[in-house]
XYZ file of C-alpha atoms in Angstrom:
645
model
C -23.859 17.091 -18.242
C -21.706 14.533 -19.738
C -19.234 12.715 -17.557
C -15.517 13.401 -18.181
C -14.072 10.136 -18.510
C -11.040 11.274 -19.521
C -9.811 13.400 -16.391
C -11.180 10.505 -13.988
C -9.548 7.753 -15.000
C -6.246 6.856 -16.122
C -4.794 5.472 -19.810
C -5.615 2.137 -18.682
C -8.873 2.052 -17.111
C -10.315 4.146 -19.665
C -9.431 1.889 -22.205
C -11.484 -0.901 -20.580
C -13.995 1.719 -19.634
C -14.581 2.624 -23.372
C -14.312 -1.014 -24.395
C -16.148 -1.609 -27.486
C -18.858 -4.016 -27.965
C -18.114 -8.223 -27.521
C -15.941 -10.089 -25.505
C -13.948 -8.112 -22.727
C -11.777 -9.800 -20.204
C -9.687 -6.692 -17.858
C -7.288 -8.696 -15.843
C -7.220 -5.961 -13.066
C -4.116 -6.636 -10.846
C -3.902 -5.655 -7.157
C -4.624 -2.672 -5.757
C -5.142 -0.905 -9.567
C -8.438 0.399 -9.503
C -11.115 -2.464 -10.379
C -14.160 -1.115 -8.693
C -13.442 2.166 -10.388
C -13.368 0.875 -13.251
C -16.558 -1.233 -13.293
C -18.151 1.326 -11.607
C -17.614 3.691 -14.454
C -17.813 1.297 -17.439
C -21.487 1.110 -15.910
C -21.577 5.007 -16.075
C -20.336 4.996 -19.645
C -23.014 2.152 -20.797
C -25.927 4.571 -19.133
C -24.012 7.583 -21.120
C -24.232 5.848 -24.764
C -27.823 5.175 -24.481
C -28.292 1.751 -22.945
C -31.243 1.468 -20.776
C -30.235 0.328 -16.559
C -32.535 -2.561 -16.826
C -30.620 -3.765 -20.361
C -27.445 -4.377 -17.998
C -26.468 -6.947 -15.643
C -23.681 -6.833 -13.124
C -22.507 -9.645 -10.766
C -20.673 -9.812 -7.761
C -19.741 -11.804 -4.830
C -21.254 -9.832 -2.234
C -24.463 -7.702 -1.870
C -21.777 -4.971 -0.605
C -20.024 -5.072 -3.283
C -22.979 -4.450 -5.995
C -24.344 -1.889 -3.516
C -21.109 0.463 -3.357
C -20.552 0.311 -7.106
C -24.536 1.157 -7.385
C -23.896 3.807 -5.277
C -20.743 5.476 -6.978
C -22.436 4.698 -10.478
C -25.331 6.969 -9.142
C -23.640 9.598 -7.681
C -22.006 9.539 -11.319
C -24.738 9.557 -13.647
C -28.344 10.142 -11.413
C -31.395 7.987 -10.939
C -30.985 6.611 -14.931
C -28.971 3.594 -13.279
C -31.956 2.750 -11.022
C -33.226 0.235 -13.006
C -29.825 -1.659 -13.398
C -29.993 -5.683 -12.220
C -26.850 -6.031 -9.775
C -25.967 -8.185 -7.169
C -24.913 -11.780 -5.917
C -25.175 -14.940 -8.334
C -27.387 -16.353 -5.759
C -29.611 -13.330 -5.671
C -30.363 -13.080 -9.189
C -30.576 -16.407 -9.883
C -33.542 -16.412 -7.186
C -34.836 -12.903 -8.610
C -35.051 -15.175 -12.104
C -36.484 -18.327 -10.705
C -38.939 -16.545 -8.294
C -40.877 -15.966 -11.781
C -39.974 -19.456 -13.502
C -40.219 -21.938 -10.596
C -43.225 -23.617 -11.414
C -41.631 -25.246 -14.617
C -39.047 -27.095 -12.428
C -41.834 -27.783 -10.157
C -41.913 -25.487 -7.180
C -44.188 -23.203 -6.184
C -43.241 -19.318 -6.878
C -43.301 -18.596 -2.822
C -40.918 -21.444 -2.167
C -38.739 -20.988 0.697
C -34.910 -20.069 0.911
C -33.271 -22.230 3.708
C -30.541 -20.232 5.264
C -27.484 -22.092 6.734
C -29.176 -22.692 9.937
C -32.250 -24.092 8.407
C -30.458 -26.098 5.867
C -28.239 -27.502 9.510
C -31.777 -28.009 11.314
C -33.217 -30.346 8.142
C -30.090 -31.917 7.779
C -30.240 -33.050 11.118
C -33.821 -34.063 11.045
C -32.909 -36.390 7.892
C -30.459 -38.177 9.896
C -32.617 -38.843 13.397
C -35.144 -40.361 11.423
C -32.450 -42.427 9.452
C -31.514 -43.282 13.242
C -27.918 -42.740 12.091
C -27.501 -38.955 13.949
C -24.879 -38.990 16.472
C -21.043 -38.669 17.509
C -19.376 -40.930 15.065
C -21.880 -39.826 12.128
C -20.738 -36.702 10.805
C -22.465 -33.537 11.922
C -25.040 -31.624 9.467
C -22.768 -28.981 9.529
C -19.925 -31.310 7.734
C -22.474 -33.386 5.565
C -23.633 -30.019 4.084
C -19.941 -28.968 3.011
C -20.245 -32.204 1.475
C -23.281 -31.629 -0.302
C -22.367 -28.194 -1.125
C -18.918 -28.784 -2.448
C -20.102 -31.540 -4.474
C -23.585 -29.093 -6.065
C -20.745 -26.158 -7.253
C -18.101 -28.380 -8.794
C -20.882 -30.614 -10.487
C -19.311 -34.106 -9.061
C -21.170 -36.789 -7.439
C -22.064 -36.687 -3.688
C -20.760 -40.145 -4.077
C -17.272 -39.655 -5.234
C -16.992 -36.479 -2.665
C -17.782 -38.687 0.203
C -16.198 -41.698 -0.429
C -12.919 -39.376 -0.601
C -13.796 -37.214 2.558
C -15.010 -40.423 4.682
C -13.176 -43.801 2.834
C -10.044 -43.925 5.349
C -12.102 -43.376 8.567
C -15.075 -45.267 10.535
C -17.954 -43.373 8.149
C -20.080 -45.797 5.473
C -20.365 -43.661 2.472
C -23.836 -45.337 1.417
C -25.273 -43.864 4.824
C -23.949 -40.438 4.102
C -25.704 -41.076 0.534
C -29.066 -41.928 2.588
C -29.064 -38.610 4.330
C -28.668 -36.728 1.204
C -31.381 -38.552 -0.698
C -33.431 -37.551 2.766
C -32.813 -33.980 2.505
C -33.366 -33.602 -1.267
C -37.120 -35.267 -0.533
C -37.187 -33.097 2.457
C -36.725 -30.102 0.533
C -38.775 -31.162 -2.405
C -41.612 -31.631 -0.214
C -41.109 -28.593 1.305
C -41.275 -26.597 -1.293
C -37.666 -24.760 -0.245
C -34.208 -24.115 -1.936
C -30.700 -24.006 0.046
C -28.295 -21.196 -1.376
C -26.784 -24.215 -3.504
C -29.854 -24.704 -4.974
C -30.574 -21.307 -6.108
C -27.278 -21.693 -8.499
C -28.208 -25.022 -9.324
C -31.533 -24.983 -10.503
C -30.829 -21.360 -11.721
C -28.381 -22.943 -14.327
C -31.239 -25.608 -14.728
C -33.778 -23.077 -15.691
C -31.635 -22.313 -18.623
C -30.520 -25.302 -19.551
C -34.537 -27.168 -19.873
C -36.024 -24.156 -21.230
C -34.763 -22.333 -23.472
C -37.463 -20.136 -23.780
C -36.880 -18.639 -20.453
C -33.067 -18.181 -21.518
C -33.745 -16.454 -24.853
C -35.990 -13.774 -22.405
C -33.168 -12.797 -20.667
C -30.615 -12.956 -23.634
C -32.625 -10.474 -25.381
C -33.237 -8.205 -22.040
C -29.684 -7.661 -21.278
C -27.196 -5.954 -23.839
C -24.641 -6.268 -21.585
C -23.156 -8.011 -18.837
C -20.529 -7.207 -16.380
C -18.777 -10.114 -14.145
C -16.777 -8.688 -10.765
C -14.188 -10.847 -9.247
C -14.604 -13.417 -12.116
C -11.579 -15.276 -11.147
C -13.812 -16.351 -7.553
C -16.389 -18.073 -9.928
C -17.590 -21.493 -10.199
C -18.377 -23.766 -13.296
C -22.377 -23.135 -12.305
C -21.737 -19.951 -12.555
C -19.284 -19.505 -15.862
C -21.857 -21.901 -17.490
C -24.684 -18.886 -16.260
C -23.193 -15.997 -17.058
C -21.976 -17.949 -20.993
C -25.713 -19.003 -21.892
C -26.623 -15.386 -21.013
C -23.989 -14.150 -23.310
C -24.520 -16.422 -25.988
C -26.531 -14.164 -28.144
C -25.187 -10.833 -28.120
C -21.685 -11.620 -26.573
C -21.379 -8.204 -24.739
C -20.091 -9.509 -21.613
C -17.368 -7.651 -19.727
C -15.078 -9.773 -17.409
C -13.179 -8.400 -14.922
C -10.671 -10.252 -12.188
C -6.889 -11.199 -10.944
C -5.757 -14.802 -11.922
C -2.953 -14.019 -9.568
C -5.748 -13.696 -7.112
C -7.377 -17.052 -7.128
C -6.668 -18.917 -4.618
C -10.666 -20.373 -3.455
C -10.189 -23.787 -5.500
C -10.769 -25.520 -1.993
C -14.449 -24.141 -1.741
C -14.899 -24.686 -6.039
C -13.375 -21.739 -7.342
C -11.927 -22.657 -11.134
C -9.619 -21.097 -12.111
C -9.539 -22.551 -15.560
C -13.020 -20.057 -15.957
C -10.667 -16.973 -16.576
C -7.681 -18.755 -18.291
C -9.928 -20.565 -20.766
C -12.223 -17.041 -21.173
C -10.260 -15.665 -24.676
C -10.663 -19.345 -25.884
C -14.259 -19.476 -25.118
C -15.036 -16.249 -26.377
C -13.245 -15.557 -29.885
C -12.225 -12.211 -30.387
C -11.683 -11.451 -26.680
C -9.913 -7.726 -26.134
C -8.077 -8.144 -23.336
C -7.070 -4.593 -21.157
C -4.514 -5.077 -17.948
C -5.073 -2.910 -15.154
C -1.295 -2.724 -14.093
C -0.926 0.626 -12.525
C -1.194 -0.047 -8.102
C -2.128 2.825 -5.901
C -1.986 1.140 -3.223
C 1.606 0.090 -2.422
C 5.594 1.159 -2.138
C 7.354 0.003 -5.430
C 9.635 -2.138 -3.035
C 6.720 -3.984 -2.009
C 5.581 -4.243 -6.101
C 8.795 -5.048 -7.155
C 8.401 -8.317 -4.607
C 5.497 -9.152 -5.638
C 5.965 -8.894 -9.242
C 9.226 -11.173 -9.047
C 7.275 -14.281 -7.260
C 4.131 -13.873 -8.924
C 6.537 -14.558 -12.625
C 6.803 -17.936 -11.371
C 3.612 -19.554 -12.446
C 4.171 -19.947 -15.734
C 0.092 -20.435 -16.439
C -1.052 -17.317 -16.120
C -1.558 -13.705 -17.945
C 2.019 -12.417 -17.566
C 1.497 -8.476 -16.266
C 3.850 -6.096 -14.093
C 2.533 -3.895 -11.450
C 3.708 -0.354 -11.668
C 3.904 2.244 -8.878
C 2.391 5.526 -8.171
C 3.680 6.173 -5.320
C 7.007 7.069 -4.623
C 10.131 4.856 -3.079
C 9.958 4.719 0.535
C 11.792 1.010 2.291
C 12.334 -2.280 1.253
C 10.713 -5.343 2.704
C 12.325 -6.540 5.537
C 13.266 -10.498 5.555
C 13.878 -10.996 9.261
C 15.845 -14.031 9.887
C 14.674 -15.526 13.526
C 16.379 -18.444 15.864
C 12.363 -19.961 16.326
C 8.951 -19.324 16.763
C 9.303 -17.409 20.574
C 11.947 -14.956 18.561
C 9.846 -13.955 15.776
C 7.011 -13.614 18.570
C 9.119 -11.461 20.586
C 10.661 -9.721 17.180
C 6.983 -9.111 16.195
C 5.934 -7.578 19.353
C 8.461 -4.894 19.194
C 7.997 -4.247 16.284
C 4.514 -3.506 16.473
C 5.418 -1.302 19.781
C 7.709 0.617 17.423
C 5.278 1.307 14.943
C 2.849 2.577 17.774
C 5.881 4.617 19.560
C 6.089 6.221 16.251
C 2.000 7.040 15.727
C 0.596 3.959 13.802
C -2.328 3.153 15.170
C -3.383 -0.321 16.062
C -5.644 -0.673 13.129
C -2.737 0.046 10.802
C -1.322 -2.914 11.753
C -2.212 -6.820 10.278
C -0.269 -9.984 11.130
C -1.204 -12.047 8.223
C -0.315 -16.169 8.666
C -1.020 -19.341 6.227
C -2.306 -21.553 9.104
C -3.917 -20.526 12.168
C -1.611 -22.857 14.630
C 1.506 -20.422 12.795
C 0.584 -17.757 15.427
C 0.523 -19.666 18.747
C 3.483 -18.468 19.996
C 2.339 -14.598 18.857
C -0.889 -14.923 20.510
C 0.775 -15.962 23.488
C 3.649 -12.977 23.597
C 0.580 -10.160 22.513
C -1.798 -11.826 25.770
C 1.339 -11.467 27.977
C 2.544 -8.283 27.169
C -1.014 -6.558 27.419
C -1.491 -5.312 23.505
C -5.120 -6.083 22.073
C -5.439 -7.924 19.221
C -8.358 -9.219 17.074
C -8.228 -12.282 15.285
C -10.636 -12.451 12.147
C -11.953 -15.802 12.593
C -13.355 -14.291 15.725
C -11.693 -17.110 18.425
C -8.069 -17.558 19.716
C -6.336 -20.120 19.116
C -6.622 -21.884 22.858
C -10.396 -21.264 22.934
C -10.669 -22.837 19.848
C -13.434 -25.705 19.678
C -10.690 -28.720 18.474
C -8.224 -27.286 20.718
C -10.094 -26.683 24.411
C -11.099 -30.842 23.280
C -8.008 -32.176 23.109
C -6.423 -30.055 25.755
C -9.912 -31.554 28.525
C -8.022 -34.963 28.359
C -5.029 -33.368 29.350
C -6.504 -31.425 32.069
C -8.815 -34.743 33.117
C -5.183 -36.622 33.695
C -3.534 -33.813 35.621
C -6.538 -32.868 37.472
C -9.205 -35.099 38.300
C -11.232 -33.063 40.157
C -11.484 -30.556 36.784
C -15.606 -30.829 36.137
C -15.522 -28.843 33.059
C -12.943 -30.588 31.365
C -14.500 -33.794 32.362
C -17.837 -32.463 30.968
C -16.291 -31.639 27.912
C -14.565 -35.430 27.581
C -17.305 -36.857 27.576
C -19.646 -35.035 25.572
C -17.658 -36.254 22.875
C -19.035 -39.461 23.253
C -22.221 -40.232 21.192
C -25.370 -39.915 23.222
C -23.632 -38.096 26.112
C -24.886 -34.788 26.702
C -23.507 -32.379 29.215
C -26.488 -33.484 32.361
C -25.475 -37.359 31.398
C -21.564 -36.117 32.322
C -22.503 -34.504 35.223
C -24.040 -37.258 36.718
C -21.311 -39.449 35.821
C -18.975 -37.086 37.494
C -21.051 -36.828 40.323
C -21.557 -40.718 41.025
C -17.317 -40.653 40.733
C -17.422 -39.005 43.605
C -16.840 -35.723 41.748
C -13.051 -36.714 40.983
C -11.478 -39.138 38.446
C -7.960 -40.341 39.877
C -5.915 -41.350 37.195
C -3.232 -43.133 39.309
C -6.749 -45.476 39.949
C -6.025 -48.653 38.049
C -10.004 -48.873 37.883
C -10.277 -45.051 36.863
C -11.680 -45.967 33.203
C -13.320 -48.782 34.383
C -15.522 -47.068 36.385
C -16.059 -44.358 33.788
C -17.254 -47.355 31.435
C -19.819 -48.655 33.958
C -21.563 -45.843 33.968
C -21.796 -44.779 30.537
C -25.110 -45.683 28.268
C -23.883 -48.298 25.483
C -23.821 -46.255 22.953
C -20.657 -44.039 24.201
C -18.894 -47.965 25.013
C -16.697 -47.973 21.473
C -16.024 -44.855 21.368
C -14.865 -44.967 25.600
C -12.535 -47.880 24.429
C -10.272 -45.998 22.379
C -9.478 -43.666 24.637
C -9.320 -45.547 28.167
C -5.980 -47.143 27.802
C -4.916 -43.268 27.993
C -5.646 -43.438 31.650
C -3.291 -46.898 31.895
C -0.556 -44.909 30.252
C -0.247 -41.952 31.722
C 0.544 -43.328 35.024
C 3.108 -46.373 33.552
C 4.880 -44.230 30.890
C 4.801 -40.650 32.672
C 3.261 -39.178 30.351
C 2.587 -36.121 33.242
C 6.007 -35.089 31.967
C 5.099 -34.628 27.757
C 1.731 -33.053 27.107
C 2.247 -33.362 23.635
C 2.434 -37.518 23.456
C -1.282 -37.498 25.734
C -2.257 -35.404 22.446
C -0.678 -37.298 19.999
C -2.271 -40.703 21.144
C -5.659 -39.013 21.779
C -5.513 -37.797 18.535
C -4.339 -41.438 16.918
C -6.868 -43.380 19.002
C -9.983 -40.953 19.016
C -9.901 -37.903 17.770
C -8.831 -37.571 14.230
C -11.882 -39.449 13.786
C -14.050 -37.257 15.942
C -12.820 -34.499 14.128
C -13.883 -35.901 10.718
C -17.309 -36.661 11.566
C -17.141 -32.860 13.297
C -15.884 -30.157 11.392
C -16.493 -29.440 7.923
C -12.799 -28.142 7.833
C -11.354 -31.115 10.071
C -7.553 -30.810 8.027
C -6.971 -27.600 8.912
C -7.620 -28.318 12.679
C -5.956 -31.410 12.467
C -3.330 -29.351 11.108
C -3.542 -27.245 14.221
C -3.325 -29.679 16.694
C -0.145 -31.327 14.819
C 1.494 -27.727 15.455
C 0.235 -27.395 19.526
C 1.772 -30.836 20.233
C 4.955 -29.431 18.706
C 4.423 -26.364 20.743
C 3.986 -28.656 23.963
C 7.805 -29.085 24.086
C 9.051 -26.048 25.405
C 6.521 -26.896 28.873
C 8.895 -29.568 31.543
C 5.363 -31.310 31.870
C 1.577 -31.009 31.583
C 1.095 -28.730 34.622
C 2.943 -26.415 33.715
C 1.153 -26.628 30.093
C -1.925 -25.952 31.783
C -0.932 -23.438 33.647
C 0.350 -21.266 31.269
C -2.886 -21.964 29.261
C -5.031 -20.954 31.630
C -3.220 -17.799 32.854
C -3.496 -16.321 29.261
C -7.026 -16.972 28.900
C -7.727 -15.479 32.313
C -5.534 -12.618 30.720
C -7.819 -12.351 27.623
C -10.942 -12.413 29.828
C -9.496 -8.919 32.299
C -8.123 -7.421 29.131
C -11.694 -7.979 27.228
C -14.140 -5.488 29.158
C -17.367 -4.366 27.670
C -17.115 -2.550 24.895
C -13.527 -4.093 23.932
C -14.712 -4.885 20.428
C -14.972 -1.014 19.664
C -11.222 -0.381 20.683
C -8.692 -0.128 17.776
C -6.913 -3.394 17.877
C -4.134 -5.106 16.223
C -5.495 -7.745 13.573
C -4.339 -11.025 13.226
C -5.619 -12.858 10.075
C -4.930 -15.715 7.740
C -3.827 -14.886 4.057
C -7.424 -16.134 2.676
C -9.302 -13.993 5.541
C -7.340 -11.219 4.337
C -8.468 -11.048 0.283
C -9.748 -7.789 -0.497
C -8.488 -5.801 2.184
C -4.991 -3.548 3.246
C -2.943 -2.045 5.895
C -0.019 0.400 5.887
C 2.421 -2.404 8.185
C 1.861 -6.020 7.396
C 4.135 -8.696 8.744
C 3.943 -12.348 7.824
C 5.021 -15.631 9.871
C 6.701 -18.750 9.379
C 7.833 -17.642 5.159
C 9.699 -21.505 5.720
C 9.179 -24.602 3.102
C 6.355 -26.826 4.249
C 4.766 -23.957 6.028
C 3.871 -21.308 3.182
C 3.993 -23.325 0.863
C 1.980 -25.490 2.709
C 3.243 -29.160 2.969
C -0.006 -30.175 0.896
C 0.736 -28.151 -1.994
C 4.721 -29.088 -2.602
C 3.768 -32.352 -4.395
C 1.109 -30.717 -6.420
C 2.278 -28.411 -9.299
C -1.661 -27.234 -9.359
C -1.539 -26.255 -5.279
C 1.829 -25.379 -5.849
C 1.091 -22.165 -8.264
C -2.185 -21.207 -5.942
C 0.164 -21.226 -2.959
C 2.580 -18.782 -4.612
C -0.995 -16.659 -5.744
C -1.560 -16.784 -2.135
C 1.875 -15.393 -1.310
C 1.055 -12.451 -4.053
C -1.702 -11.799 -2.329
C -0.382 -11.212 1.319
C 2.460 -8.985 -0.465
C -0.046 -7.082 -1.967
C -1.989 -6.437 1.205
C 0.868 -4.023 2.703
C 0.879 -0.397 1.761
C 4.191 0.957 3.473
C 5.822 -1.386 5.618
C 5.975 -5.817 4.923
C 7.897 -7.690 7.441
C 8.624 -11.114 6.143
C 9.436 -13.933 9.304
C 11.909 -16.305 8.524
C 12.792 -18.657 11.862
C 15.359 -20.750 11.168
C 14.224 -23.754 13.793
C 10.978 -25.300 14.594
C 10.270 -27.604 17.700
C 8.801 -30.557 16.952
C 6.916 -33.637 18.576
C 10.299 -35.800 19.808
C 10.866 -32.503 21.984
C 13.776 -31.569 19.557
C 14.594 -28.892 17.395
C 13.903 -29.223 13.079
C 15.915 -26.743 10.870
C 13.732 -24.760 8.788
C 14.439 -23.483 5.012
C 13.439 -20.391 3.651
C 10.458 -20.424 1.530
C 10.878 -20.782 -2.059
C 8.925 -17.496 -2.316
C 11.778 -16.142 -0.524
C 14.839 -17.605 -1.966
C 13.697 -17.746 -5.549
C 13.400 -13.888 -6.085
C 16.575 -11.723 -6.374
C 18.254 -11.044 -2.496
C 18.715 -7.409 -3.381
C 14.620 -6.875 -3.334
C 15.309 -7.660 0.658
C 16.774 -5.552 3.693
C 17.774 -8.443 6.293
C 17.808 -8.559 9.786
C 19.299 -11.186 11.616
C 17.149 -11.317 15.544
C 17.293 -14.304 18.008
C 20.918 -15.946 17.453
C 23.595 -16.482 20.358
């Protein structure tokens, strides 16, 4: 029984379902249908005649290519059985599993997953005796690596950039690298990276292999092409070559992954490439309120670099979004809160609900209101922002100062030396006479004595701490103890540590600003601890099966959507980013990145606007409304004015 096309899909998607033969690139815009779509183009292939095993069809995730498997089955029967689908990584390892042994591995050779690929990393660097505290962590060298492998730059040029300003030789990071690529080799194992490297290899040196799998598949189908990478444009074009039947289908408004290699000039540059492209917009959204389109649609027009389209409704009118104008961050905490009580009073559940953000540190104060006033709330990165790694570090100096007698935090100091692990620190502690009195003159003295040499440098940067906080009261601002730990230690640390070190730097810039509104570091503390005690009673067994509020950052957030979304801190320098203001490149990904928060509401967007920030000096810095607020007509807005005298 033939499918009817017709009746299941509208004018547009059935145009790009039906496409004919060549090029295809469907620019599929939020919330319009694009799984449908590809799901049923694969339907329609099967339908004409065209063997499963004859088409191809990427995707990002395994998820992905199994739900459109599963809807093209429940379409058109067991006759798309046979179809190749999945990840890049996946087939490129379902290709090389047969061709390995003419780039010289064996056909069993071994996938290293991340924690493998962490382990060897490690290995490499122990027996280059540089492993330790001030070398960076396998965790960071292997962004490194990895970000260097899907942009095709040098490891070379991609360290001396990450590492040049800060206490790191790039020639050692180089030595490691070399390490792990013998490592591997002699191991007979790929990381993921590998897979799309020597996937694109395989093509490249043998062109024999290529021309197989040119002449197997008639057509190919790209998801999410807008996400890819120039390993894996260059993949999918030498597998098009031939016959050209390669359907395309992605946002550019979406694309906003260049930090982790994403190009976007792949699906700009695709009619160009491909000569006689049809191009088919997927315009029509079923997902949200035309007030919340008509939003969208005006700050998306401002990238001029782009494929112009205009989302059109389904659904019919229901309330503008609401720009909320705030006095500072504890307002638009307190504004949010009630909100979300409101929406609850009036039978949204919690998991209606998101609180979307650009940077983590934007929803300190929110985390802090939500904790206090007993509502439970997720957070997709999976950790709060005070038991954050970066931010329980900074805050055990703090706590060391105060409280002397604190063993954990002392513990934690110190195992941010190199070669101190936590038994070293107790015993330490323990020979202190379990306290460390920072009114002693001889307090960091006496910490120096009894650490092994190799913690000695790093020790010295932070000891005059102890000196200072006694002769410049530094009891009484929190914030300047963080500000000089940061400066003297642990911007470094952090480099060497985390694989995304700006963002936490970033972070910790916005919880000394936050220290402020504490009279001194006690109280700081105290309020600290309190909450997480709170988030420890409110978190019983079983917690993570309750329907909870979501808190999430924009990027976090791709791909998924909520009847009530609000969004913080819509203020210059904070979305958009500071980063991106002097780059017209960042610039037009922040605005995507705007788009696609919008786009994640279905009924309800509250947009935060405070007007005030506090900042290090203890003061107050007027804010401006983002330029994705203030550059779109005012009428597209109900205001609110909350917080003011």
């Amino acid at each position: 029984m033939s499918l009817d096309f017709e009746h299941a899909l509208n004018a547009e998607q059935l145009a790009a379902v039906m496409a004919p033969d060549g090029p295809v690139l469907v620019i599929a815009a939020a919330g319009t249908g694009k799984t449908r779509t590809l799901t049923y183009r694969v339907a329609w292939l099967v339908e004409r005649g065209i063997a499963a095993r004859r088409i191809l069809l990427m995707t990002f995730t395994n998820k992905a290519a199994h739900e459109m498997l599963e809807r093209a089955t429940q379409l058109v029967g067991d006759s798309v059985g046979g179809l190749w689908g999945g990840t890049f990584h996946h087939m490129a390892n379902r290709m090389l599993r047969r061709h390995a042994h003419l780039l010289g591995y064996k056909a069993d050779y071994t996938i290293l997953d991340e924690d493998d690929a962490k382990g060897l990393v490690k290995t490499c660097a122990t027996e280059l005796k540089l492993a330790g505290k001030e070398f960076p962590k396998a965790d960071v060298l292997l962004s490194v690596f990895s970000y260097a492998a899907n942009i095709e730059r040098p490891v070379a040029e991609l360290a001396e950039k990450r590492f040049a300003d800060h206490n790191i030789k790039v020639e050692e990071v180089l030595r490691v690298h070399q390490a792990y690529e013998a490592h591997k080799r002699q191991l007979h194992a790929m990381d993921f990276d590998d897979l799309l490297v020597n996937g694109l290899r395989l093509f490249r040196e043998h062109p024999e292999v290529l021309a197989r799998y040119e002449e197997q598949f008639e057509h190919i189908l790209v998801d999410e092409y807008q996400d890819t990478n120039t390993l894996q444009a260059e993949w999918v074009d030498r597998l098009a070559r031939r016959r050209q039947n390669l359907l395309v289908v992605g946002d550019d408004f979406q694309s906003i992954y260049s930090w982790r290699g994403a190009n976007f000039a792949n699906i700009m540059s695709f009619p160009e490439r491909y000569p006689g492209t049809t191009i088919f917009k997927l315009v029509t959204n079923y997902r949200s309120v035309p007030e919340i389109l008509d939003l969208a649609n005006a700050c998306i027009a401002g990238n001029p670099e782009q494929f112009q389209k205009t989302m059109k409704a389904t659904r019919a009118g229901h309330k503008k979004p609401v720009l909320t104008r705030l006095r500072d961050g504890d307002s638009q905490a307190r504004y949010v809160v009630e909100r979300i009580r409101r929406c609850l009073r009036q039978g949204r559940a919690p998991t209606d609900i998101c609180v979307l953000y650009r940077a983590h540190f934007h929803a300190m104060e929110l985390q802090m209101e939500l904790t206090r006033q007993g509502i439970p709330f997720i957070v997709t990165s999976g950790v709060r922002f005070f038991e954050q790694a970066h931010v329980k570090d900074v805050c055990s100096l703090v706590r060391v100062l105060v409280h002397g007698d604190d063993q954990l935090a002392f513990v934690r100091l110190l195992g941010l030396l190199p070669k101190v692990g936590e038994k070293t620190a107790l015993k330490i502690f323990h020979k202190l006479g379990d306290k460390l009195d920072a009114a002693d003159p001889d307090a960091a003295a006496k910490v120096a004595r009894l650490l092994p040499e190799a913690a000695q440098p790093a020790w010295r940067k932070i000891a005059p701490l102890f000196a200072q906080f006694g002769a410049e009261q530094l009891a009484e601002d929190p914030g300047e103890i963080i500000y000089r730990f940061l400066a003297a230690f642990y911007e470094d640390h952090a480099v060497a540590a985390f694989d995304n070190h700006e963002r936490r730097l970033e972070d910790l810039q916005g919880l000394i600003a936050f220290t402020t509104r504490y009279e001194n570091a006690e109280d700081f503390l105290s309020e600290i601890a309190l909450l997480t005690n709170l988030d420890a009673e409110t978190e019983a067994p079983g917690e993570e099966r309750r329907p909870m509020l979501k808190l999430s950052s924009v990027h976090q957030a791709k791909g998924l959507e909520w009847p009530v979304v609000f969004l913080l801190w819509m203020n210059e320098g904070l979305f958009p980013s500071q980063r991106s203001l002097d780059d017209h490149a960042t610039e037009a990904e922040e605005r995507r990145l705007f788009y696609v928060a919008t786009t994640r509401a279905k009924d309800e967007l509250y947009l935060c606007c405070p007007e005030i920030r506090r900042v290090r000096d203890g003061g107050a810095m007027p804010c401006i409304p983002s330029r994705f607020i203030t550059e779109v007509p005012a009428e597209l807005f109900e205001e609110e004015y909350v917080g003011f005298i």
